[in-house]
Coordinates of C-alpha atoms in Angstrom, one line a residue:
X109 CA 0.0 0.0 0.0
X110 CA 2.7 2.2 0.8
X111 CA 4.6 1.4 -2.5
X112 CA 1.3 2.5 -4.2
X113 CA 1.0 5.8 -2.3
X114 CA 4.5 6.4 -3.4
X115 CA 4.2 5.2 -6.9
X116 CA 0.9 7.9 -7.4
X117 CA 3.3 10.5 -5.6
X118 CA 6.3 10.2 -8.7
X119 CA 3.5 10.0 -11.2
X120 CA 1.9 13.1 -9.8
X121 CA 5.4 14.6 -9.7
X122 CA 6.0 13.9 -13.1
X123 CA 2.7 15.3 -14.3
X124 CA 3.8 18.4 -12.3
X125 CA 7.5 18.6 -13.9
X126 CA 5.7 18.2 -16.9
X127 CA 3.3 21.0 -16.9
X128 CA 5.7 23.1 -15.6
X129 CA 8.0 22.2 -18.3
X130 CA 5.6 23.3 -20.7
X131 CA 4.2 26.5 -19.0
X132 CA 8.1 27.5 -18.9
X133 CA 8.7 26.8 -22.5
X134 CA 5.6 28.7 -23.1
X135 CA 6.9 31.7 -21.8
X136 CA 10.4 31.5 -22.9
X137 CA 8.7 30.8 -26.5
X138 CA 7.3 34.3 -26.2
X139 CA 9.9 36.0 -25.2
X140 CA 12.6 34.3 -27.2
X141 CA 10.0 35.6 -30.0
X142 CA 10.9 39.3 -29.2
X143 CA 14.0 38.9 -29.2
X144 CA 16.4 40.2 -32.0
X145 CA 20.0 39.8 -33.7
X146 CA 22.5 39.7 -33.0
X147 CA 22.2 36.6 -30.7
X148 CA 24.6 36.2 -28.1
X149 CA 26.2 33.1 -26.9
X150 CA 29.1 31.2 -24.9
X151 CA 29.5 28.2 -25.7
X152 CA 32.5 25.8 -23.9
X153 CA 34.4 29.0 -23.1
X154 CA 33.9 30.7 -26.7
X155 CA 31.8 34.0 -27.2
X156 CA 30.3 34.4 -30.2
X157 CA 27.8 36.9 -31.9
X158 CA 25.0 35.4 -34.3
X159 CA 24.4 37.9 -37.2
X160 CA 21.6 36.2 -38.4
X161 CA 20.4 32.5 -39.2
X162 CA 23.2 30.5 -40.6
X163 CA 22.3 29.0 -44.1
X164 CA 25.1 26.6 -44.5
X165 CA 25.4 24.8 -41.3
X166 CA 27.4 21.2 -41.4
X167 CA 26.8 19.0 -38.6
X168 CA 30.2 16.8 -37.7
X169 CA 28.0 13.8 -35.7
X170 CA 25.4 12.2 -35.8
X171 CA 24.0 13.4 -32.4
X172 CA 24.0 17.1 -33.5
X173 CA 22.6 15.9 -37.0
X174 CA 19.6 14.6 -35.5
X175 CA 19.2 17.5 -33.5
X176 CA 19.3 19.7 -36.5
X177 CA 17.0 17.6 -38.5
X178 CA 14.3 17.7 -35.2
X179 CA 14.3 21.0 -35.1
X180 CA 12.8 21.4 -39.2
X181 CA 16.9 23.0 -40.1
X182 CA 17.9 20.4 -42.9
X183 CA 17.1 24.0 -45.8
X184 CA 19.5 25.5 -43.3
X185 CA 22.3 22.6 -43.9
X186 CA 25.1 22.6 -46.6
X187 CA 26.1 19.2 -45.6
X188 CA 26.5 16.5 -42.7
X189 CA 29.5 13.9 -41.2
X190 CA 30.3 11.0 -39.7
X191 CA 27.1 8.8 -39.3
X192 CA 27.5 6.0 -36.5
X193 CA 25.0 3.9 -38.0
X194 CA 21.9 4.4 -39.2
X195 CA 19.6 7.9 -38.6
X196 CA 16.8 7.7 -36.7
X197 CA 13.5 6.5 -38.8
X198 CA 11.7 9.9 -37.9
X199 CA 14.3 12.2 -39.3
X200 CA 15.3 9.8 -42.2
X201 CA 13.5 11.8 -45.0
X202 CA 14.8 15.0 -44.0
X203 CA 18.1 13.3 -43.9
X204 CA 17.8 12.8 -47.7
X205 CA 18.0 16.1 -48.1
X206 CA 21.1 16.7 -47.3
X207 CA 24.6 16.2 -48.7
X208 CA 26.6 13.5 -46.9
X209 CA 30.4 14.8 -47.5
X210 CA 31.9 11.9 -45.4
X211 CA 31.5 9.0 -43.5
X212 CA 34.0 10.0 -41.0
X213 CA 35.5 13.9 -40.4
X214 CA 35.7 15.7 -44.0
X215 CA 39.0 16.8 -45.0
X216 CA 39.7 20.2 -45.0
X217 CA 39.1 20.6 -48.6
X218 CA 36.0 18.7 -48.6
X219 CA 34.6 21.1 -45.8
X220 CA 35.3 24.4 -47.7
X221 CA 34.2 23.4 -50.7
X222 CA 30.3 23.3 -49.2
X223 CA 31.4 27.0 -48.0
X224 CA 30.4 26.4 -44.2
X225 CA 29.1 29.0 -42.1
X226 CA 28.1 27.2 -39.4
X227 CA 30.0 24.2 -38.0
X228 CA 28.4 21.7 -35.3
X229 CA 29.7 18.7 -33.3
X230 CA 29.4 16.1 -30.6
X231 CA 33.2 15.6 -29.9
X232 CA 35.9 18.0 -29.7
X233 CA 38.0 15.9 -31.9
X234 CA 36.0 17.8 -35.0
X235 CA 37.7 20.8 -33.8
X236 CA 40.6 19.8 -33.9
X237 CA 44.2 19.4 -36.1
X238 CA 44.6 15.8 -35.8
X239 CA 41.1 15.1 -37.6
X240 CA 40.3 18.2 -40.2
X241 CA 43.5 20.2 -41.1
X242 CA 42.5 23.8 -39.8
X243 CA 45.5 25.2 -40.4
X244 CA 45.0 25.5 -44.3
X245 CA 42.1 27.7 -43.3
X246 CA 42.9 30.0 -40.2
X247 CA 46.6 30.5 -42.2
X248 CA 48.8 29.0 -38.7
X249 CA 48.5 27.4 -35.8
X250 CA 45.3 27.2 -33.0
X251 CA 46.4 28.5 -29.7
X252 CA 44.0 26.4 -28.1
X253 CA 46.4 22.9 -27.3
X254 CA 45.2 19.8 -24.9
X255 CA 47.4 16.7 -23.9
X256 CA 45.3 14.3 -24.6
X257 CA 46.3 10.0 -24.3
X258 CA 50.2 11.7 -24.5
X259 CA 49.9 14.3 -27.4
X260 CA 49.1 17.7 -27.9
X261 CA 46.1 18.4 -30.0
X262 CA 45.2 21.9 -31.4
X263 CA 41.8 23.0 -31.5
X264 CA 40.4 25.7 -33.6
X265 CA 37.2 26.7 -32.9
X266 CA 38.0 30.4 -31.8
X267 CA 40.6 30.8 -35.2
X268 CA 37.4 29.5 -37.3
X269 CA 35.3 32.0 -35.7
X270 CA 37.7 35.0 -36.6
X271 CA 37.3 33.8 -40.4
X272 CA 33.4 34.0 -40.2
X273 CA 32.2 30.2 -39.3
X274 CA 30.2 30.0 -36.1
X275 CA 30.6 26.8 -34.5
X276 CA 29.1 25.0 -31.5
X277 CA 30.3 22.0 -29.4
X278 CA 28.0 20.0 -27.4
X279 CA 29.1 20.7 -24.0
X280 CA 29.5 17.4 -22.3
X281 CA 32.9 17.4 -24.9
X282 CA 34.0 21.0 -23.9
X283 CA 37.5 20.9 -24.9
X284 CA 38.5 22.1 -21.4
X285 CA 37.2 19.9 -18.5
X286 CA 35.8 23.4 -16.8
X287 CA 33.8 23.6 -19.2
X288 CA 31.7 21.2 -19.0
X289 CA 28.4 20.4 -16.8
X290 CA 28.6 20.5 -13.4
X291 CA 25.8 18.2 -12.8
X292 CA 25.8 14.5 -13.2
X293 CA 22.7 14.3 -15.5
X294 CA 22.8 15.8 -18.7
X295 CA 18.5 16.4 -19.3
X296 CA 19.2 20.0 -18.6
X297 CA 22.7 20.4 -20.9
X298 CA 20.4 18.6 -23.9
X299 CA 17.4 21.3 -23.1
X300 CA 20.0 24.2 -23.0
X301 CA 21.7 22.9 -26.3
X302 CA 18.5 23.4 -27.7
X303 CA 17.2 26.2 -26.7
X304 CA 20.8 28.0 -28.0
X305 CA 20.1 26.5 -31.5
X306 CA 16.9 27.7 -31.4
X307 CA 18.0 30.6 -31.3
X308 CA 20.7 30.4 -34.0
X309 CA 18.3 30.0 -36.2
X310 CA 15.2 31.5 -34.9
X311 CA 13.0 28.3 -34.6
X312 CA 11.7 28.6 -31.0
X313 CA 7.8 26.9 -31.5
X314 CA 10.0 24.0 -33.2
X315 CA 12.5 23.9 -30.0
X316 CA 9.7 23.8 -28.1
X317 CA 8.1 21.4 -29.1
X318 CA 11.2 19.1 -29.6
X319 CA 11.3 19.4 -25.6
X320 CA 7.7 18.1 -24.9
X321 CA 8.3 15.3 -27.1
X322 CA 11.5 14.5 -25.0
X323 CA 9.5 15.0 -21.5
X324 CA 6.7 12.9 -22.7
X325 CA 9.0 10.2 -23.4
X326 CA 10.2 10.3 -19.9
X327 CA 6.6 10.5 -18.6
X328 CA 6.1 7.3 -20.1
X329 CA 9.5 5.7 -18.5
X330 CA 8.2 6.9 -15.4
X331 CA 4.7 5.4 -15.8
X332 CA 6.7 2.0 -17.0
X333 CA 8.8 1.9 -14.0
X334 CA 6.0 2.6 -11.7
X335 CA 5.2 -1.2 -12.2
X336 CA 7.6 -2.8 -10.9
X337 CA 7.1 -4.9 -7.5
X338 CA 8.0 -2.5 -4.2
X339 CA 9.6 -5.4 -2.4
X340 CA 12.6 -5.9 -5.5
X341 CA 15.1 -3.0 -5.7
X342 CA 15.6 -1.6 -9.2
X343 CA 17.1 -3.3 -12.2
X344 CA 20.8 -3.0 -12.2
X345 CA 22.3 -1.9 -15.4
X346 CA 26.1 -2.5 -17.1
X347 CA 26.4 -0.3 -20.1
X348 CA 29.0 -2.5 -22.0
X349 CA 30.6 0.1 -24.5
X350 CA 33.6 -1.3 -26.0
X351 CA 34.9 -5.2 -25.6
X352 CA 38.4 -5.7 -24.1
X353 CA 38.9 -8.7 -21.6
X354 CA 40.9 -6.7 -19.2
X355 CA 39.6 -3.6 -19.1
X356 CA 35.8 -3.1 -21.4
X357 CA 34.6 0.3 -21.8
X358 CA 31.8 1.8 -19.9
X359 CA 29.3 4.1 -19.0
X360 CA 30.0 6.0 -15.9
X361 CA 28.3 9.2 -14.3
X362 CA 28.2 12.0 -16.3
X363 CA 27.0 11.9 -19.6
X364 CA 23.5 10.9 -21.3
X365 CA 24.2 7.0 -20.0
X366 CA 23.5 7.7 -16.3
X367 CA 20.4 10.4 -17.7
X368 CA 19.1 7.5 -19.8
X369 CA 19.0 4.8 -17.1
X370 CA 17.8 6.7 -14.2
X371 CA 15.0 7.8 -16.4
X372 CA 14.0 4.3 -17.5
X373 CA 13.9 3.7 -13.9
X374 CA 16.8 1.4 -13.1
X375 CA 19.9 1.4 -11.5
X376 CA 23.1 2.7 -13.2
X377 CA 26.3 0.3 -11.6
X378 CA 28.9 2.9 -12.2
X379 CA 27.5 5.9 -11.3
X380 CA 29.8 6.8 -9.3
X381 CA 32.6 6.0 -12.0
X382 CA 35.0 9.1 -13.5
X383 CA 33.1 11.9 -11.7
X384 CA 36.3 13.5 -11.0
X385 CA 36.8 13.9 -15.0
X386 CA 33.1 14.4 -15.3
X387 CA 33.3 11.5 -17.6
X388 CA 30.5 9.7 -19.8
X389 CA 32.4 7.0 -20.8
X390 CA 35.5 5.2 -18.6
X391 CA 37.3 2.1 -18.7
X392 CA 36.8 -0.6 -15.7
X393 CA 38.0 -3.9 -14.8
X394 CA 35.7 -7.1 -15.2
X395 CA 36.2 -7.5 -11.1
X396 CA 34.9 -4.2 -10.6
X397 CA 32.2 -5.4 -13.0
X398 CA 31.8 -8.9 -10.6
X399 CA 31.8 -7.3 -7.5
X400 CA 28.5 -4.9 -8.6
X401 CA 27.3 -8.1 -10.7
X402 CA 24.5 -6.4 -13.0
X403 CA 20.7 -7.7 -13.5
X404 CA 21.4 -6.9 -17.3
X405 CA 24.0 -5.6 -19.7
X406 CA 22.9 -3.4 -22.4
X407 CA 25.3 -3.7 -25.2
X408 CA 26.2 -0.9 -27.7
X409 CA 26.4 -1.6 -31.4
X410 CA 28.8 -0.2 -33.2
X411 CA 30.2 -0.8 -36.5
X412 CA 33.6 -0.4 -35.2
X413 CA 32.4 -3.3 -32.0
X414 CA 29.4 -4.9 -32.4
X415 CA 27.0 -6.2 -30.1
X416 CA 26.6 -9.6 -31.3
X417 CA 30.5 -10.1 -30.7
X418 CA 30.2 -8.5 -27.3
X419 CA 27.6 -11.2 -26.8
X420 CA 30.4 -14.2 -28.1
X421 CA 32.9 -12.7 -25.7
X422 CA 31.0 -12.8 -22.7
X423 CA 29.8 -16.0 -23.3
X424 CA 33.4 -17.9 -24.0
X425 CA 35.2 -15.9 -21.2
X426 CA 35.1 -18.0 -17.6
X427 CA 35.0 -14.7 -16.1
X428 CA 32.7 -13.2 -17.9
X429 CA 30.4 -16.4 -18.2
X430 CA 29.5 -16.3 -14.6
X431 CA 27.9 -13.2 -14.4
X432 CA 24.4 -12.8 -13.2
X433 CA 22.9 -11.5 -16.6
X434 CA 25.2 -13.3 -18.9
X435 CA 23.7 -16.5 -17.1
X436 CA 19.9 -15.2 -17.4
X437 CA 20.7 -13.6 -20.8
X438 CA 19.4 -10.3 -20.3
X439 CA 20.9 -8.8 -23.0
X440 CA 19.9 -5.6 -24.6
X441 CA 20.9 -3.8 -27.5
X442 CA 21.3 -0.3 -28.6
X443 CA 22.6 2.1 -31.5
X444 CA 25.6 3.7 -30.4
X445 CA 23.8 6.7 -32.1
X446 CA 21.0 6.5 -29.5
X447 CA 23.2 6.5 -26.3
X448 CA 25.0 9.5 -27.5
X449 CA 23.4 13.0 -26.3
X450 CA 20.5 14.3 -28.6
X451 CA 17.2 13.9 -29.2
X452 CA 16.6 9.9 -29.3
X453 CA 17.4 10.3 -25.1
X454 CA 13.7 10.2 -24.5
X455 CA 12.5 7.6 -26.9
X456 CA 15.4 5.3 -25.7
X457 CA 14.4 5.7 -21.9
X458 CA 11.0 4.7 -22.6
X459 CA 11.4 2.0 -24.9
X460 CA 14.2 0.7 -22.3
X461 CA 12.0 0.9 -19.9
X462 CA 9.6 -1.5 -21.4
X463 CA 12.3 -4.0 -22.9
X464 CA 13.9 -3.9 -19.1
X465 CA 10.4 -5.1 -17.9
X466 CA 9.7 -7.6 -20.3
X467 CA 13.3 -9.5 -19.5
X468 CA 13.5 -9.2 -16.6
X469 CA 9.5 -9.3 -15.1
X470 CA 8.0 -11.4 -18.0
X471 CA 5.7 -8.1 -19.2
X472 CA 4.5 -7.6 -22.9
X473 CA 5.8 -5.0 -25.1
X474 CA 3.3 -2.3 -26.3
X475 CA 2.6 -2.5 -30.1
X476 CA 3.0 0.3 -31.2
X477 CA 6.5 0.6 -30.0
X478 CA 8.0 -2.3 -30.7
X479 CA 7.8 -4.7 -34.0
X480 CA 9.1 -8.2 -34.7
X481 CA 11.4 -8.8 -37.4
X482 CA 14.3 -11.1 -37.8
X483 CA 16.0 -8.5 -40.1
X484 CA 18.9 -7.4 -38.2
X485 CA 20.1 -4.4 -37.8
X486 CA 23.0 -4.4 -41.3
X487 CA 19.5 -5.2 -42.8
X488 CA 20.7 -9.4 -43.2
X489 CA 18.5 -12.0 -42.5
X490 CA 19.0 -13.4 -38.6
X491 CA 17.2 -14.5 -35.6
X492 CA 13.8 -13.4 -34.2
X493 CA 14.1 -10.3 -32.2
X494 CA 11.8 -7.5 -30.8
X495 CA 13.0 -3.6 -32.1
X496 CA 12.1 -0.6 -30.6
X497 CA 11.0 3.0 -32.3
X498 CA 14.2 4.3 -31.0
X499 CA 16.4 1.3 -32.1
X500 CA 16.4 -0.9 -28.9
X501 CA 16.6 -4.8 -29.7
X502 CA 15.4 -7.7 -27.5
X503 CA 16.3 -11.3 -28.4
X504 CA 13.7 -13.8 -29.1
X505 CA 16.2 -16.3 -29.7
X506 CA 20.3 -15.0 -29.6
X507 CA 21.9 -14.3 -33.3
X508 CA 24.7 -16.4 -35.0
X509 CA 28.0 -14.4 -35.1
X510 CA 30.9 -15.8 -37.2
X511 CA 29.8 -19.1 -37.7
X512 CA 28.9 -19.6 -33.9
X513 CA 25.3 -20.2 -32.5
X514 CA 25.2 -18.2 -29.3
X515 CA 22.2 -20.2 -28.5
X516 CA 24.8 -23.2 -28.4
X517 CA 27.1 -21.2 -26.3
X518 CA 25.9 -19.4 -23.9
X519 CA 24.2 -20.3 -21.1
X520 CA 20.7 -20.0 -19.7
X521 CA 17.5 -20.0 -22.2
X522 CA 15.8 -16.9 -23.5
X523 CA 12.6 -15.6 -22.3
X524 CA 9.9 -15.6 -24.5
X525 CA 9.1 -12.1 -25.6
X526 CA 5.2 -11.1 -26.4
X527 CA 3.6 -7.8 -27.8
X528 CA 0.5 -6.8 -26.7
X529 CA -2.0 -4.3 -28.1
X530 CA -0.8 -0.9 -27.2
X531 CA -2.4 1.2 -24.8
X532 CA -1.9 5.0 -23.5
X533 CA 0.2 3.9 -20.2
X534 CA 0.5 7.2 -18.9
X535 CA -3.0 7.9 -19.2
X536 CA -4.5 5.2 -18.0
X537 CA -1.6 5.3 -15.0
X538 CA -2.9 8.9 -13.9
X539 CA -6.5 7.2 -14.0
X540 CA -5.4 4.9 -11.4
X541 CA -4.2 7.9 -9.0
X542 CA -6.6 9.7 -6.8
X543 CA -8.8 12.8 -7.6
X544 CA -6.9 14.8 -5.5
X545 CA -3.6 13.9 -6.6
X546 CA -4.8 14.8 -10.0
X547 CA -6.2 18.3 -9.0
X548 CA -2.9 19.4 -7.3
X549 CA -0.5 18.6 -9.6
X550 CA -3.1 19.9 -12.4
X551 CA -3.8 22.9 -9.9
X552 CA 0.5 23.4 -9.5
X553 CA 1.0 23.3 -13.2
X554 CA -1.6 26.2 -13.9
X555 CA -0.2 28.7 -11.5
X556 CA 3.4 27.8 -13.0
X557 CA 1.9 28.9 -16.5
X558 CA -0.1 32.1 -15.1
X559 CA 2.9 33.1 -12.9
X560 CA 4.7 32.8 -16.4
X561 CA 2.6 34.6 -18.5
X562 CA 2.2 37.7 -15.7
X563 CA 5.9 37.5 -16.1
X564 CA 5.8 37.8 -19.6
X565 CA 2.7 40.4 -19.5
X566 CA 5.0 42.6 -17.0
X567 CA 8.3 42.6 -19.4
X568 CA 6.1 43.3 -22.3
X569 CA 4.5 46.5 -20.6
X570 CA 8.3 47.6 -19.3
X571 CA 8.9 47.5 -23.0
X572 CA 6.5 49.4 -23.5
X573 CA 6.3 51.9 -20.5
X574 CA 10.0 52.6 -21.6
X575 CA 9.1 53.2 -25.1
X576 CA 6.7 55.6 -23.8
X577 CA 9.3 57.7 -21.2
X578 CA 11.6 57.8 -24.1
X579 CA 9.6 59.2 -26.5
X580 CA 8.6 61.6 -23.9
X581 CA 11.9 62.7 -23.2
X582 CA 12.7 62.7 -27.0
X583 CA 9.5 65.4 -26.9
X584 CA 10.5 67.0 -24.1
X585 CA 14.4 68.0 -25.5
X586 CA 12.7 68.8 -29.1
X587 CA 10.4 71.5 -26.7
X588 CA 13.4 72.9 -25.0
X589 CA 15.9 73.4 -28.3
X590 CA 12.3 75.4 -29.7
X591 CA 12.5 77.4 -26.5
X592 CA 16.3 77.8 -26.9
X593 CA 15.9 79.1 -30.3

């Protein structure tokens, strides 16, 4: 009973985070609206003034494509980079549109030739010498250098600025590590990130209604995770990266990982990992990996480290072998371009959420977000799995990989996965709260939006009052130099 009191309570809260979400974008919408260029804005340590909209942006990942593409910008894009895999289904016609000039970083020549005014990444590295030969361009060297792995790399963001191409950097990857997000969670660094390139280009109703979208998702994780039985803590989560059998890469504390799992209402195992470094991603060891022994591993495909072969090692290696969800086979698997920061983070919570619940509590997936197919995911023919909207993939039966039938080698049996008819799980989840319950966080989110819009109502009539007192004065000096004369 208590469980339930406190399971209404986070849905009522996340009713109320929601309509207060919504009243503030509201407001900001409107007075965003009012607002002029030049725009200002400091991004990872650089100032720079927008003119006016960029026309020939070129976006350097795929997490800032996406984000373009979602906010209606792909008229305002000369050209894109470096796809991880494929773009999300939603965005794919858009996509279409525009001119692919590599599948990894352009070269330098490649990048001018689009003539770039606008130049937008995910990872420093975009900025700098190493990857794209700046130098050719800004006519020297870029006085911004960082050791990195035990080289100095020059970045060039400020020299490309001083030639007339904005750029912006998503600011989990600020070159300069005090630079980047104080907090743990990066919901409010994705929602800022936004908002500033909504204002770049002057598409605030589309920004805002990207951000909905992304809260509704995570309404819908809550409502998922809400569910679960009070007496078993939360499902434990390894976010296997990269393979290596002494030391894999991870998720750790400070990135969209740890945003992502908390959302979907489980338990991130290294969130406590590289929080020194405020890192997203971090290298362990496999006893560190023992000692927290995870519920279920959710495996990242990658071209470059795919998720069926992360599945081969961790069923041949004794070490690896024993672990509590390599026994149970709770595997899951997700696009490395969906675990990045952008606007999939909400999607993938949800949809995590559900495939969590159905491996590890025997629950149905809803219909309309997941399909079977046995297509996999480099469009071949393989075993029967469930796929999510936002590219999450549960097993039905585990893949071949390289001539090897995981079913063969790993151990345990899968559970049998079933997909129900959907239904609206948030709303029939607030149905189930009390009246009360209902009216105060219905009541809360009203006075959020009128306290908003009385805000906005008072700047719009200092606006005006000032108008009014200078025109007055301008009057008023016009009177006296006729009195003078």
């Amino acid at each position: 009973q208590n469980h339930s009191h406190k399971s209404k309570i986070r849905v009522m809260f996340a009713t109320m985070n929601f309509l207060f979400a919504q009243a503030t974008l509201l407001s900001l919408s409107a007075l965003a609206s009012a607002l002029d260029y030049p725009i200002g804005i400091t991004n990872c340590g650089v100032q720079s003034w927008i003119q006016s909209p960029p026309k020939r942006a070129v976006t350097m990942n795929q997490g800032t494509t996406e984000i373009m593409l979602a906010l209606g910008l792909s008229e305002h894009m000369a050209g894109t980079a470096y796809l991880d895999d494929h773009i999300w289904s939603e965005l794919e016609d858009d996509y279409n549109k525009v001119p692919v000039l590599s599948d990894s970083y352009p070269d330098i020549d490649t990048l001018l030739a689009v003539d770039p005014d606008f130049v937008y990444a995910s990872y420093s590295s975009a900025f700098a010498t190493s990857h794209v030969n700046y130098t050719q361009f800004v006519d020297g060297e870029c006085d911004l250098v960082i050791e990195r792995k035990g080289e100095n790399r020059s970045h060039c963001r400020e020299e490309l600025h001083d030639k007339g191409v904005q750029t912006y950097l998503q600011k989990p990857a600020c070159e300069l590590i005090e630079h980047r997000p104080a907090e743990t969670s990066t919901i409010k660094t994705l929602y800022d990130e936004i908002w500033d390139i909504a204002s770049i280009f002057s598409v605030y109703d589309n920004a805002r209604k990207l951000v909905d979208s992304i809260e509704g998702h995570f309404q819908e994780a809550a409502a998922v995770a809400v569910g679960a039985d009070p007496d078993i803590p939360p499902i434990s989560v390894l976010w296997l990266d990269g393979w290596d059998p002494e030391t894999p890469f991870v998720g750790s504390c400070c990135g969209s990982i740890q945003t992502i799992v908390e959302r979907a209402g489980a338990k991130h195992i290294f969130d406590d990992q590289g929080i020194d470094d405020k890192k997203t991603w971090d290298s362990v060891s496999w006893d560190a990996i023992a000692e927290r022994d995870p519920d279920l591993i959710v495996l990242v495909d990658a071209s470059w480290d795919l998720a069926d072969e992360k599945i081969f090692h961790l069923c041949s290696h004794e070490h690896t072998r024993k672990l509590r969800a390599v026994q149970n086979r709770a595997f899951l698997v997700v696009p490395f371009s969906a675990s990045t920061l952008g606007v999939r983070i909400g999607a993938l919570a949800y949809n995590l959420a559900e495939a969590m619940a159905a491996l590890i509590r025997g629950e149905a997936l809803p219909s309309l977000q997941f399909s079977q197919t046995s297509i996999t995911a480099d469009g071949s023919v393989g075993s029967l799995q469930a796929v999510g909207k936002s590219g999450v993939r549960v097993f039905e039966k585990l893949p071949m990989w390289n001539g090897t039938d995981l079913n063969e080698l790993c151990p345990g049996s899968s559970v049998p996965i079933q997909i129900r008819d959907d239904v609206p799980l948030v709303a029939s989840t607030m149905a189930d709260t009390d009246n009360n319950d209902k009216t105060l966080a219905l009541g809360l989110g009203l006075c959020l939006g009128l306290t908003s819009l009385v805000l906005l109502g008072f700047f719009v009539y200092s606006t005006q009052k000032c108008k009014k007192m200078e025109k007055e004065m301008q009057n008023l000096k016009m009177k006296e130099g006729a009195t003078d004369a």
